[in-house]
Coordinates of C-alpha atoms in Angstrom, one line a residue:
V116 CA 25.1 -15.8 14.4
A117 CA 22.5 -16.0 11.7
M118 CA 19.8 -16.9 14.1
A119 CA 20.7 -14.1 16.5
L120 CA 20.6 -11.6 13.6
A121 CA 17.1 -12.9 12.8
T122 CA 16.0 -10.8 15.8
I123 CA 16.6 -7.7 13.6
V124 CA 14.0 -9.1 11.1
G125 CA 11.3 -9.2 13.7
L126 CA 12.4 -5.8 15.1
S127 CA 12.1 -4.1 11.7
L128 CA 8.7 -5.7 11.0
G129 CA 7.3 -4.9 14.4
A130 CA 8.4 -1.3 14.4
L131 CA 8.0 -0.3 10.7
G132 CA 5.7 -2.9 9.2
S133 CA 8.4 -3.6 6.6
G134 CA 12.0 -4.5 6.0
G135 CA 11.8 -8.1 7.2
S136 CA 12.5 -10.0 4.0
I137 CA 15.0 -7.4 2.8
I138 CA 17.1 -8.6 5.8
T139 CA 16.0 -12.2 5.9
T140 CA 17.0 -13.4 2.4
P141 CA 20.6 -12.1 2.4
L142 CA 20.9 -13.4 6.0
L143 CA 20.0 -16.9 4.9
I144 CA 22.2 -16.9 1.8
Y145 CA 25.3 -15.2 3.0
I146 CA 25.5 -16.1 6.7
A147 CA 23.5 -19.3 6.9
H148 CA 24.8 -20.4 3.5
I149 CA 21.5 -21.7 2.2
P150 CA 21.0 -21.9 -1.6
A151 CA 19.2 -18.8 -3.0
E152 CA 16.2 -20.7 -4.3
N153 CA 15.6 -22.4 -0.9
A154 CA 16.2 -19.1 0.9
V155 CA 13.2 -17.6 -0.8
G156 CA 10.9 -20.2 0.5
M157 CA 12.4 -20.1 4.0
S158 CA 12.1 -16.3 4.0
L159 CA 8.4 -16.6 3.3
V160 CA 8.0 -18.8 6.4
I161 CA 10.0 -16.5 8.7
V162 CA 8.5 -13.3 7.5
G163 CA 5.0 -14.7 7.2
A164 CA 4.9 -16.2 10.7
T165 CA 6.5 -13.2 12.3
S166 CA 4.1 -10.9 10.5
L167 CA 1.2 -12.9 11.8
V168 CA 2.3 -12.5 15.4
G169 CA 2.9 -8.8 14.7
A170 CA -0.5 -8.3 13.0
L171 CA -2.3 -9.9 16.1
L172 CA -0.3 -7.6 18.4
H173 CA -1.1 -4.5 16.4
F174 CA -4.8 -5.6 16.1
R175 CA -5.1 -5.6 19.9
R176 CA -3.8 -2.0 19.8
K177 CA -6.3 -1.1 17.1
N178 CA -3.5 -0.4 14.6
V179 CA -4.9 -2.6 11.8
A180 CA -7.4 -1.4 9.2
I181 CA -9.3 -4.5 8.1
K182 CA -10.9 -3.4 4.8
P183 CA -7.8 -1.9 3.1
G184 CA -5.8 -4.8 4.3
L185 CA -8.2 -7.4 2.8
L186 CA -8.2 -5.4 -0.5
F187 CA -4.5 -5.6 -0.8
A188 CA -4.4 -9.3 0.3
L189 CA -7.2 -10.3 -2.1
T190 CA -5.1 -9.7 -5.2
G191 CA -1.8 -10.1 -3.4
M192 CA -2.4 -13.7 -2.7
V193 CA -3.1 -14.4 -6.4
G194 CA 0.0 -12.5 -7.4
S195 CA 2.1 -14.3 -4.8
F196 CA 1.1 -17.7 -6.0
I197 CA 1.8 -16.8 -9.6
G198 CA 5.1 -15.2 -8.8
S199 CA 6.4 -18.3 -6.9
A200 CA 6.7 -20.2 -10.2
G201 CA 9.1 -17.6 -11.6
T202 CA 11.8 -18.1 -8.9
H203 CA 12.9 -21.4 -10.4
L204 CA 12.8 -20.3 -14.0
I205 CA 15.9 -18.1 -13.7
S206 CA 19.5 -18.6 -12.6
K207 CA 20.7 -17.9 -9.1
R208 CA 22.8 -15.0 -10.3
I209 CA 19.8 -13.3 -12.0
L210 CA 17.7 -13.9 -8.9
L211 CA 20.3 -12.2 -6.6
L212 CA 20.7 -9.3 -9.1
L213 CA 16.9 -8.7 -9.1
F214 CA 16.9 -8.8 -5.3
S215 CA 19.8 -6.3 -5.2
G216 CA 17.9 -4.0 -7.5
I217 CA 14.9 -4.1 -5.1
M218 CA 17.2 -3.2 -2.2
L219 CA 18.7 -0.2 -4.1
I220 CA 15.2 1.0 -4.9
V221 CA 14.2 0.8 -1.2
A222 CA 17.5 2.5 -0.2
V223 CA 16.9 5.5 -2.6
R224 CA 13.2 5.8 -1.5
M225 CA 14.2 5.9 2.2
W226 CA 17.1 8.2 1.6
R227 CA 14.8 10.8 0.0
G228 CA 12.5 10.6 3.0
V229 CA 8.8 10.4 3.4
A230 CA 8.0 14.1 3.8
A231 CA 6.2 14.1 0.4
H232 CA 3.7 11.4 1.5
R233 CA 0.2 12.7 1.3
K234 CA -2.7 10.7 2.5
S235 CA -5.6 10.2 0.2
K236 CA -9.0 11.5 1.3
A237 CA -10.9 8.3 0.4
L238 CA -10.2 4.6 0.0
G239 CA -9.2 3.9 -3.6
I240 CA -10.4 0.4 -4.2
L241 CA -9.0 -0.2 -7.7
P242 CA -5.5 1.3 -6.8
C243 CA -5.4 -0.9 -3.7
L244 CA -6.2 -4.0 -5.7
L245 CA -3.6 -3.2 -8.4
A246 CA -0.9 -2.4 -5.9
G247 CA -1.7 -5.5 -3.9
F248 CA -1.3 -7.7 -7.0
G249 CA 2.1 -6.1 -7.9
V250 CA 3.4 -6.5 -4.3
G251 CA 2.1 -10.1 -4.3
L252 CA 4.1 -10.9 -7.5
L253 CA 7.3 -9.7 -5.8
T254 CA 6.5 -11.7 -2.6
G255 CA 6.1 -15.0 -4.4
F256 CA 9.0 -14.4 -6.8
L257 CA 11.7 -13.0 -4.6
G258 CA 10.5 -13.8 -1.1
V259 CA 10.1 -10.1 -0.4
G260 CA 7.2 -9.3 1.9
G261 CA 6.7 -5.9 0.2
G262 CA 6.1 -3.9 3.3
F263 CA 8.3 -1.1 1.9
L264 CA 5.7 -0.8 -0.9
I265 CA 2.6 -1.7 1.1
V266 CA 3.0 1.0 3.8
P267 CA 3.3 4.0 1.5
A268 CA 0.6 2.5 -0.8
L269 CA -1.8 2.3 2.2
V270 CA -1.0 5.9 3.0
F271 CA -1.5 7.1 -0.6
F272 CA -4.5 5.0 -1.6
A273 CA -6.3 4.1 1.7
G274 CA -5.7 7.3 3.6
L275 CA -4.1 5.6 6.6
D276 CA -1.6 7.2 8.9
S277 CA 1.9 5.6 9.1
R278 CA 1.3 3.8 12.4
I279 CA -1.9 2.1 11.2
A280 CA -0.4 1.5 7.8
A281 CA 2.5 -0.4 9.5
G282 CA 0.1 -2.7 11.4
T283 CA -2.1 -3.3 8.3
S284 CA 1.0 -4.0 6.2
L285 CA 1.7 -7.0 8.5
L286 CA -1.8 -8.4 7.8
V287 CA -1.2 -8.2 4.1
I288 CA 2.3 -9.7 4.3
T289 CA 1.0 -12.7 6.3
F290 CA -1.6 -13.6 3.5
N291 CA 0.9 -13.0 0.7
C292 CA 3.6 -15.1 2.3
A293 CA 1.2 -18.0 3.0
T294 CA 0.2 -18.3 -0.7
G295 CA 3.7 -17.6 -1.9
L296 CA 5.0 -20.5 0.3
L297 CA 2.3 -22.8 -1.0
G298 CA 3.7 -22.1 -4.5
Q299 CA 7.3 -22.5 -3.4
L300 CA 6.7 -25.9 -1.8
R301 CA 6.1 -27.3 -5.2
F302 CA 9.7 -26.8 -6.0
V303 CA 11.8 -26.8 -2.8
R304 CA 12.2 -28.7 0.4
I305 CA 12.6 -26.7 3.6
D306 CA 14.7 -27.6 6.7
W307 CA 11.9 -27.0 9.3
S308 CA 14.2 -27.8 12.3
L309 CA 16.7 -25.1 11.2
L310 CA 13.8 -22.8 10.4
A311 CA 12.4 -23.1 14.0
G312 CA 15.5 -21.5 15.4
F313 CA 15.2 -18.5 13.0
L314 CA 11.5 -18.1 13.9
A315 CA 12.1 -18.1 17.6
F316 CA 14.6 -15.2 17.4
A317 CA 12.5 -13.3 14.8
I318 CA 9.4 -13.5 16.9
G319 CA 11.4 -12.3 19.9
G320 CA 12.4 -9.3 17.8
M321 CA 8.8 -8.7 16.7
L322 CA 7.7 -8.4 20.4
V323 CA 10.3 -5.7 21.0
G324 CA 9.6 -4.0 17.7
T325 CA 5.8 -3.8 18.3
A326 CA 6.4 -2.3 21.7
L327 CA 8.9 0.2 20.2
C328 CA 6.3 1.2 17.5
R329 CA 4.2 2.9 20.1
R330 CA 7.1 5.2 21.1
L331 CA 8.2 6.2 17.6

């Protein structure tokens, strides 16, 4: 059941450029019954690998802005590696409370809608670097890819429209998840055989989500 539901992870990432890890971590903890600290590392693999596939698909459709993506990823990778150490310094209860808090913030932001989003007229290099670092910290710490923050930040600070921001977000998530995983591997062991099944379903969802993005 958990593997089948992983399809939704890829579907969300492919169509929206966000929402993957918000689904993945609870899925691993509450349905697959994986310990929270291990679920963070596994989430980074699933979301990172799925985002890589999605980024390549979006790149072929010219939906990826390389310069803003690299600006976010540059500081995001540093933040992600630093954040990965924090996961294992707090209790499971606090970790899940923090994750729940992030989910509530995302819910409120989406409930209010995106009508107020206004694109910037020029690429803001410093805001992109600062936002990238903040998102990276969250990625390494909670296993959250941060697409729900990256997409609006790319609109606000880089002047991208939502479709290109979604594709660019996947590029950033891929880099952040890679360095976050390197940090997490210092503390946890990952069941790679179990992970392979999750990845297969998530990537299947990504293919559908990327195709769906063109129609939304």
